[in-house]
Amino acid sequence: MQLEVKDFSVRLGGKEFLHDICFSINSNETVVINGTNGSGKSTLAKAICAFGDYECNGSLILNGRNILKLNTEERAKLGIFLSLQEPIEIAGLSYAEMLKAALDTKGKTNVRDFQLALAQNLELLKLNPFMAQKHVGSDLSGGEKKKMEVLQILMLKPKLIFLDEIDSGLDTKSASLISKILRDYQIKNHASFIVITHNKKILENFVINKSYQLKNKTLVAL
């Protein structure tokens, strides 16, 4: 999986939030993006994943194909995943139902295999098996919400993953656990991670290939 971002600019409501963003990431790589609050880090992740009504210009070249005009679902089917800083709530839909439906879009999923994988991944994350029956984003602590975001990664197996402050709400022990789980996932699945974080704990198991700071609407290499 390779993503090349060229001269990427983002506007919303006539206001420019990001200007001439350029960076690239290859398979098995980890890119870290930091910056002050409000600098546009979350906006960049959402815009690349087509999450929101942003007006975008430039190029997003994924494996040689410009995906700038593709919608959120089309980009997700190509293997892009966004873990939101504030996970959304979907009343009446359980995590198990959502994950099964998402996997079925790739081909009918064997129920027994799905249930086994779900149980194994919940155990890996040290979560109660009944968590899968919770409605998406509802009645969960901040740390539980972030662990359920990681569960989605383990089940859906995306190749290009944006982590927008995945560590917020996690205690130190949980952050270390998630760091190890995600690094193991990266190695096994040749996945690429773009990590937005202020907390080095979540990065302790990763090999950082590139680091950037978002400043004055653009990316500066560190």
PDB file of C-alpha atoms in Angstrom:
ATOM      1  CA  MET A   1       0.000   0.000   0.000  1.00  0.00           C
ATOM      2  CA  GLN A   2       1.467   3.329  -1.060  1.00  0.00           C
ATOM      3  CA  LEU A   3      -0.091   6.768  -0.668  1.00  0.00           C
ATOM      4  CA  GLU A   4       1.415   9.888  -2.199  1.00  0.00           C
ATOM      5  CA  VAL A   5      -0.153  13.212  -1.229  1.00  0.00           C
ATOM      6  CA  LYS A   6       0.707  16.038  -3.618  1.00  0.00           C
ATOM      7  CA  ASP A   7      -0.207  19.742  -3.373  1.00  0.00           C
ATOM      8  CA  PHE A   8      -3.231  18.803  -1.279  1.00  0.00           C
ATOM      9  CA  SER A   9      -5.377  21.705  -0.103  1.00  0.00           C
ATOM     10  CA  VAL A  10      -8.573  21.609   1.963  1.00  0.00           C
ATOM     11  CA  ARG A  11     -11.341  24.192   2.212  1.00  0.00           C
ATOM     12  CA  LEU A  12     -14.652  24.248   4.055  1.00  0.00           C
ATOM     13  CA  GLY A  13     -17.278  26.965   3.889  1.00  0.00           C
ATOM     14  CA  GLY A  14     -14.996  29.101   1.760  1.00  0.00           C
ATOM     15  CA  LYS A  15     -12.174  28.994   4.323  1.00  0.00           C
ATOM     16  CA  GLU A  16      -8.855  27.298   3.587  1.00  0.00           C
ATOM     17  CA  PHE A  17      -7.708  24.989   6.378  1.00  0.00           C
ATOM     18  CA  LEU A  18      -4.767  23.215   4.715  1.00  0.00           C
ATOM     19  CA  HIS A  19      -2.510  24.323   1.881  1.00  0.00           C
ATOM     20  CA  ASP A  20      -0.120  22.417  -0.408  1.00  0.00           C
ATOM     21  CA  ILE A  21       0.264  19.348   1.818  1.00  0.00           C
ATOM     22  CA  CYS A  22       2.886  16.942   0.466  1.00  0.00           C
ATOM     23  CA  PHE A  23       4.023  13.623   1.945  1.00  0.00           C
ATOM     24  CA  SER A  24       4.128   9.921   1.123  1.00  0.00           C
ATOM     25  CA  ILE A  25       3.896   6.613   2.953  1.00  0.00           C
ATOM     26  CA  ASN A  26       4.727   3.077   1.854  1.00  0.00           C
ATOM     27  CA  SER A  27       3.780  -0.393   3.091  1.00  0.00           C
ATOM     28  CA  ASN A  28       5.025  -1.217   6.602  1.00  0.00           C
ATOM     29  CA  GLU A  29       5.804   2.444   7.314  1.00  0.00           C
ATOM     30  CA  THR A  30       4.699   4.664  10.187  1.00  0.00           C
ATOM     31  CA  VAL A  31       4.330   8.414   9.756  1.00  0.00           C
ATOM     32  CA  VAL A  32       3.749  10.642  12.788  1.00  0.00           C
ATOM     33  CA  ILE A  33       2.014  14.021  12.543  1.00  0.00           C
ATOM     34  CA  ASN A  34       1.936  16.465  15.422  1.00  0.00           C
ATOM     35  CA  GLY A  35       1.048  20.099  15.893  1.00  0.00           C
ATOM     36  CA  THR A  36      -0.812  22.431  18.202  1.00  0.00           C
ATOM     37  CA  ASN A  37      -4.517  22.067  18.886  1.00  0.00           C
ATOM     38  CA  GLY A  38      -6.494  23.489  15.979  1.00  0.00           C
ATOM     39  CA  SER A  39      -3.600  23.272  13.537  1.00  0.00           C
ATOM     40  CA  GLY A  40      -5.578  20.975  11.214  1.00  0.00           C
ATOM     41  CA  LYS A  41      -4.312  17.493  12.052  1.00  0.00           C
ATOM     42  CA  SER A  42      -7.770  15.923  12.327  1.00  0.00           C
ATOM     43  CA  THR A  43      -8.936  17.876   9.277  1.00  0.00           C
ATOM     44  CA  LEU A  44      -6.095  16.362   7.242  1.00  0.00           C
ATOM     45  CA  ALA A  45      -6.961  12.807   8.287  1.00  0.00           C
ATOM     46  CA  LYS A  46     -10.681  13.297   7.633  1.00  0.00           C
ATOM     47  CA  ALA A  47     -10.109  14.941   4.266  1.00  0.00           C
ATOM     48  CA  ILE A  48      -7.839  12.157   3.010  1.00  0.00           C
ATOM     49  CA  CYS A  49     -10.463   9.617   4.118  1.00  0.00           C
ATOM     50  CA  ALA A  50     -13.328  11.700   2.596  1.00  0.00           C
ATOM     51  CA  PHE A  51     -14.984  11.993   6.003  1.00  0.00           C
ATOM     52  CA  GLY A  52     -16.843  15.305   5.890  1.00  0.00           C
ATOM     53  CA  ASP A  53     -17.942  17.896   3.337  1.00  0.00           C
ATOM     54  CA  TYR A  54     -14.506  19.225   2.507  1.00  0.00           C
ATOM     55  CA  GLU A  55     -13.532  20.797  -0.789  1.00  0.00           C
ATOM     56  CA  CYS A  56     -10.200  19.233  -1.692  1.00  0.00           C
ATOM     57  CA  ASN A  57      -7.708  19.947  -4.444  1.00  0.00           C
ATOM     58  CA  GLY A  58      -4.442  18.320  -5.430  1.00  0.00           C
ATOM     59  CA  SER A  59      -3.672  14.617  -5.737  1.00  0.00           C
ATOM     60  CA  LEU A  60      -4.123  11.577  -3.519  1.00  0.00           C
ATOM     61  CA  ILE A  61      -2.307   8.794  -5.339  1.00  0.00           C
ATOM     62  CA  LEU A  62      -3.068   5.391  -3.833  1.00  0.00           C
ATOM     63  CA  ASN A  63      -1.128   2.572  -5.478  1.00  0.00           C
ATOM     64  CA  GLY A  64      -0.818   4.642  -8.651  1.00  0.00           C
ATOM     65  CA  ARG A  65      -4.464   5.759  -8.752  1.00  0.00           C
ATOM     66  CA  ASN A  66      -5.763   9.236  -7.941  1.00  0.00           C
ATOM     67  CA  ILE A  67      -8.593   8.683  -5.438  1.00  0.00           C
ATOM     68  CA  LEU A  68      -9.431  12.373  -4.924  1.00  0.00           C
ATOM     69  CA  LYS A  69     -12.922  11.985  -6.426  1.00  0.00           C
ATOM     70  CA  LEU A  70     -13.824   8.780  -4.560  1.00  0.00           C
ATOM     71  CA  ASN A  71     -16.283   8.884  -1.668  1.00  0.00           C
ATOM     72  CA  THR A  72     -15.737   7.559   1.859  1.00  0.00           C
ATOM     73  CA  GLU A  73     -17.070   4.063   1.159  1.00  0.00           C
ATOM     74  CA  GLU A  74     -15.032   3.694  -2.020  1.00  0.00           C
ATOM     75  CA  ARG A  75     -11.843   4.689  -0.223  1.00  0.00           C
ATOM     76  CA  ALA A  76     -12.631   2.312   2.639  1.00  0.00           C
ATOM     77  CA  LYS A  77     -13.032  -0.559   0.189  1.00  0.00           C
ATOM     78  CA  LEU A  78      -9.519   0.179  -1.064  1.00  0.00           C
ATOM     79  CA  GLY A  79      -8.196  -0.442   2.442  1.00  0.00           C
ATOM     80  CA  ILE A  80      -8.231   3.004   4.090  1.00  0.00           C
ATOM     81  CA  PHE A  81      -9.384   3.246   7.714  1.00  0.00           C
ATOM     82  CA  LEU A  82      -9.859   6.264   9.987  1.00  0.00           C
ATOM     83  CA  SER A  83      -9.944   5.954  13.764  1.00  0.00           C
ATOM     84  CA  LEU A  84     -11.599   9.182  14.845  1.00  0.00           C
ATOM     85  CA  GLN A  85     -10.444  11.306  17.749  1.00  0.00           C
ATOM     86  CA  GLU A  86     -14.081  11.310  18.904  1.00  0.00           C
ATOM     87  CA  PRO A  87     -15.671   8.006  17.775  1.00  0.00           C
ATOM     88  CA  ILE A  88     -19.224   8.402  16.505  1.00  0.00           C
ATOM     89  CA  GLU A  89     -22.293   6.865  18.154  1.00  0.00           C
ATOM     90  CA  ILE A  90     -24.806   4.787  16.198  1.00  0.00           C
ATOM     91  CA  ALA A  91     -27.883   4.020  18.265  1.00  0.00           C
ATOM     92  CA  GLY A  92     -29.471   0.618  17.681  1.00  0.00           C
ATOM     93  CA  LEU A  93     -26.477  -0.919  15.875  1.00  0.00           C
ATOM     94  CA  SER A  94     -24.110  -3.198  17.770  1.00  0.00           C
ATOM     95  CA  TYR A  95     -20.398  -3.494  17.045  1.00  0.00           C
ATOM     96  CA  ALA A  96     -20.913  -7.136  16.059  1.00  0.00           C
ATOM     97  CA  GLU A  97     -23.642  -6.204  13.568  1.00  0.00           C
ATOM     98  CA  MET A  98     -21.594  -3.370  12.103  1.00  0.00           C
ATOM     99  CA  LEU A  99     -18.475  -5.502  11.691  1.00  0.00           C
ATOM    100  CA  LYS A 100     -20.379  -8.414  10.157  1.00  0.00           C
ATOM    101  CA  ALA A 101     -22.096  -6.094   7.671  1.00  0.00           C
ATOM    102  CA  ALA A 102     -18.785  -4.446   6.753  1.00  0.00           C
ATOM    103  CA  LEU A 103     -17.093  -7.794   6.173  1.00  0.00           C
ATOM    104  CA  ASP A 104     -20.033  -9.036   4.123  1.00  0.00           C
ATOM    105  CA  THR A 105     -19.429  -6.211   1.632  1.00  0.00           C
ATOM    106  CA  LYS A 106     -16.194  -8.033   0.755  1.00  0.00           C
ATOM    107  CA  GLY A 107     -17.953 -11.388   0.408  1.00  0.00           C
ATOM    108  CA  LYS A 108     -20.276 -13.445   2.575  1.00  0.00           C
ATOM    109  CA  THR A 109     -18.643 -14.118   5.944  1.00  0.00           C
ATOM    110  CA  ASN A 110     -18.895 -17.483   7.636  1.00  0.00           C
ATOM    111  CA  VAL A 111     -20.761 -16.841  10.894  1.00  0.00           C
ATOM    112  CA  ARG A 112     -18.719 -19.285  12.951  1.00  0.00           C
ATOM    113  CA  ASP A 113     -15.403 -17.920  11.690  1.00  0.00           C
ATOM    114  CA  PHE A 114     -16.607 -14.383  12.367  1.00  0.00           C
ATOM    115  CA  GLN A 115     -17.665 -15.159  15.922  1.00  0.00           C
ATOM    116  CA  LEU A 116     -14.371 -16.945  16.629  1.00  0.00           C
ATOM    117  CA  ALA A 117     -12.285 -14.047  15.301  1.00  0.00           C
ATOM    118  CA  LEU A 118     -14.409 -11.564  17.242  1.00  0.00           C
ATOM    119  CA  ALA A 119     -13.971 -13.474  20.492  1.00  0.00           C
ATOM    120  CA  GLN A 120     -10.207 -13.855  19.975  1.00  0.00           C
ATOM    121  CA  ASN A 121      -9.695 -10.170  19.256  1.00  0.00           C
ATOM    122  CA  LEU A 122     -11.802  -9.066  22.216  1.00  0.00           C
ATOM    123  CA  GLU A 123      -9.685 -11.297  24.425  1.00  0.00           C
ATOM    124  CA  LEU A 124      -6.503  -9.865  22.905  1.00  0.00           C
ATOM    125  CA  LEU A 125      -7.726  -6.366  23.777  1.00  0.00           C
ATOM    126  CA  LYS A 126      -8.685  -7.519  27.289  1.00  0.00           C
ATOM    127  CA  LEU A 127     -12.320  -6.613  26.699  1.00  0.00           C
ATOM    128  CA  ASN A 128     -15.429  -8.371  27.980  1.00  0.00           C
ATOM    129  CA  PRO A 129     -16.970 -10.606  25.262  1.00  0.00           C
ATOM    130  CA  PHE A 130     -20.286  -8.823  25.746  1.00  0.00           C
ATOM    131  CA  MET A 131     -18.734  -5.573  24.500  1.00  0.00           C
ATOM    132  CA  ALA A 132     -19.457  -6.657  20.932  1.00  0.00           C
ATOM    133  CA  GLN A 133     -23.185  -6.360  21.688  1.00  0.00           C
ATOM    134  CA  LYS A 134     -22.873  -2.742  22.790  1.00  0.00           C
ATOM    135  CA  HIS A 135     -24.280  -0.140  20.432  1.00  0.00           C
ATOM    136  CA  VAL A 136     -21.536   1.606  18.492  1.00  0.00           C
ATOM    137  CA  GLY A 137     -19.970   4.338  20.619  1.00  0.00           C
ATOM    138  CA  SER A 138     -22.676   4.127  23.294  1.00  0.00           C
ATOM    139  CA  ASP A 139     -22.379   3.467  27.023  1.00  0.00           C
ATOM    140  CA  LEU A 140     -18.588   3.113  26.887  1.00  0.00           C
ATOM    141  CA  SER A 141     -15.720   4.806  28.677  1.00  0.00           C
ATOM    142  CA  GLY A 142     -13.220   6.822  26.649  1.00  0.00           C
ATOM    143  CA  GLY A 143     -10.678   4.005  26.824  1.00  0.00           C
ATOM    144  CA  GLU A 144     -13.233   1.380  25.827  1.00  0.00           C
ATOM    145  CA  LYS A 145     -14.227   3.429  22.791  1.00  0.00           C
ATOM    146  CA  LYS A 146     -10.612   3.538  21.628  1.00  0.00           C
ATOM    147  CA  LYS A 147     -10.141  -0.190  22.168  1.00  0.00           C
ATOM    148  CA  MET A 148     -13.263  -0.821  20.089  1.00  0.00           C
ATOM    149  CA  GLU A 149     -11.707   1.281  17.324  1.00  0.00           C
ATOM    150  CA  VAL A 150      -8.711  -1.063  17.428  1.00  0.00           C
ATOM    151  CA  LEU A 151     -11.094  -4.035  17.338  1.00  0.00           C
ATOM    152  CA  GLN A 152     -12.418  -2.722  14.018  1.00  0.00           C
ATOM    153  CA  ILE A 153      -8.887  -2.614  12.628  1.00  0.00           C
ATOM    154  CA  LEU A 154      -8.190  -6.193  13.716  1.00  0.00           C
ATOM    155  CA  MET A 155     -11.449  -7.448  12.203  1.00  0.00           C
ATOM    156  CA  LEU A 156     -11.582  -5.437   8.965  1.00  0.00           C
ATOM    157  CA  LYS A 157      -7.831  -5.630   8.203  1.00  0.00           C
ATOM    158  CA  PRO A 158      -7.304  -2.282   6.438  1.00  0.00           C
ATOM    159  CA  LYS A 159      -3.923  -1.539   4.893  1.00  0.00           C
ATOM    160  CA  LEU A 160      -3.670   2.247   5.388  1.00  0.00           C
ATOM    161  CA  ILE A 161      -4.728   3.345   8.854  1.00  0.00           C
ATOM    162  CA  PHE A 162      -5.126   6.843  10.274  1.00  0.00           C
ATOM    163  CA  LEU A 163      -4.991   6.954  14.071  1.00  0.00           C
ATOM    164  CA  ASP A 164      -6.269  10.297  15.324  1.00  0.00           C
ATOM    165  CA  GLU A 165      -5.240  10.399  18.991  1.00  0.00           C
ATOM    166  CA  ILE A 166      -6.062   6.724  19.512  1.00  0.00           C
ATOM    167  CA  ASP A 167      -4.377   7.028  22.900  1.00  0.00           C
ATOM    168  CA  SER A 168      -6.740   9.628  24.386  1.00  0.00           C
ATOM    169  CA  GLY A 169      -8.732   8.040  27.193  1.00  0.00           C
ATOM    170  CA  LEU A 170      -6.262   5.166  27.580  1.00  0.00           C
ATOM    171  CA  ASP A 171      -4.281   4.625  30.763  1.00  0.00           C
ATOM    172  CA  THR A 172      -0.542   3.931  30.493  1.00  0.00           C
ATOM    173  CA  LYS A 173      -0.939   0.147  30.633  1.00  0.00           C
ATOM    174  CA  SER A 174      -3.657   0.131  27.956  1.00  0.00           C
ATOM    175  CA  ALA A 175      -1.627   2.460  25.714  1.00  0.00           C
ATOM    176  CA  SER A 176       1.307   0.038  25.877  1.00  0.00           C
ATOM    177  CA  LEU A 177      -0.984  -2.896  25.072  1.00  0.00           C
ATOM    178  CA  ILE A 178      -2.519  -1.115  22.080  1.00  0.00           C
ATOM    179  CA  SER A 179       0.915  -0.068  20.837  1.00  0.00           C
ATOM    180  CA  LYS A 180       2.096  -3.669  20.812  1.00  0.00           C
ATOM    181  CA  ILE A 181      -1.115  -4.995  19.232  1.00  0.00           C
ATOM    182  CA  LEU A 182      -1.003  -2.434  16.419  1.00  0.00           C
ATOM    183  CA  ARG A 183       2.697  -2.977  15.744  1.00  0.00           C
ATOM    184  CA  ASP A 184       2.133  -6.748  15.560  1.00  0.00           C
ATOM    185  CA  TYR A 185      -0.772  -6.086  13.198  1.00  0.00           C
ATOM    186  CA  GLN A 186       1.431  -3.873  11.030  1.00  0.00           C
ATOM    187  CA  ILE A 187       4.113  -6.532  10.707  1.00  0.00           C
ATOM    188  CA  LYS A 188       1.652  -9.333   9.960  1.00  0.00           C
ATOM    189  CA  ASN A 189      -0.448  -7.380   7.446  1.00  0.00           C
ATOM    190  CA  HIS A 190       2.209  -5.074   5.903  1.00  0.00           C
ATOM    191  CA  ALA A 191       0.039  -2.150   6.988  1.00  0.00           C
ATOM    192  CA  SER A 192       0.875   1.554   6.985  1.00  0.00           C
ATOM    193  CA  PHE A 193       0.016   3.879   9.884  1.00  0.00           C
ATOM    194  CA  ILE A 194      -0.370   7.647   9.967  1.00  0.00           C
ATOM    195  CA  VAL A 195      -0.430   8.522  13.651  1.00  0.00           C
ATOM    196  CA  ILE A 196      -1.650  11.805  15.122  1.00  0.00           C
ATOM    197  CA  THR A 197      -0.653  11.934  18.768  1.00  0.00           C
ATOM    198  CA  HIS A 198       0.863  13.966  21.597  1.00  0.00           C
ATOM    199  CA  ASN A 199       1.659  10.844  23.624  1.00  0.00           C
ATOM    200  CA  LYS A 200       4.867   8.928  22.899  1.00  0.00           C
ATOM    201  CA  LYS A 201       3.581   5.884  24.816  1.00  0.00           C
ATOM    202  CA  ILE A 202       1.407   4.758  21.908  1.00  0.00           C
ATOM    203  CA  LEU A 203       4.490   4.849  19.659  1.00  0.00           C
ATOM    204  CA  GLU A 204       6.815   2.802  21.870  1.00  0.00           C
ATOM    205  CA  ASN A 205       6.559  -0.352  19.730  1.00  0.00           C
ATOM    206  CA  PHE A 206       6.561   1.339  16.330  1.00  0.00           C
ATOM    207  CA  VAL A 207       9.442   2.120  14.014  1.00  0.00           C
ATOM    208  CA  ILE A 208       8.928   5.757  13.023  1.00  0.00           C
ATOM    209  CA  ASN A 209       9.879   6.358   9.397  1.00  0.00           C
ATOM    210  CA  LYS A 210       8.892  10.030   9.043  1.00  0.00           C
ATOM    211  CA  SER A 211       7.701  12.780  11.379  1.00  0.00           C
ATOM    212  CA  TYR A 212       5.939  16.019  10.457  1.00  0.00           C
ATOM    213  CA  GLN A 213       4.557  19.067  12.168  1.00  0.00           C
ATOM    214  CA  LEU A 214       1.443  20.818  10.909  1.00  0.00           C
ATOM    215  CA  LYS A 215       2.154  24.524  11.050  1.00  0.00           C
ATOM    216  CA  ASN A 216       0.664  27.490   9.168  1.00  0.00           C
ATOM    217  CA  LYS A 217      -1.681  25.169   7.213  1.00  0.00           C
ATOM    218  CA  THR A 218       1.072  22.966   5.807  1.00  0.00           C
ATOM    219  CA  LEU A 219       3.350  20.064   6.777  1.00  0.00           C
ATOM    220  CA  VAL A 220       6.932  20.618   7.831  1.00  0.00           C
ATOM    221  CA  ALA A 221       9.292  17.623   7.982  1.00  0.00           C
ATOM    222  CA  LEU A 222      11.047  17.122  11.324  1.00  0.00           C
TER     223      LEU A 222
END
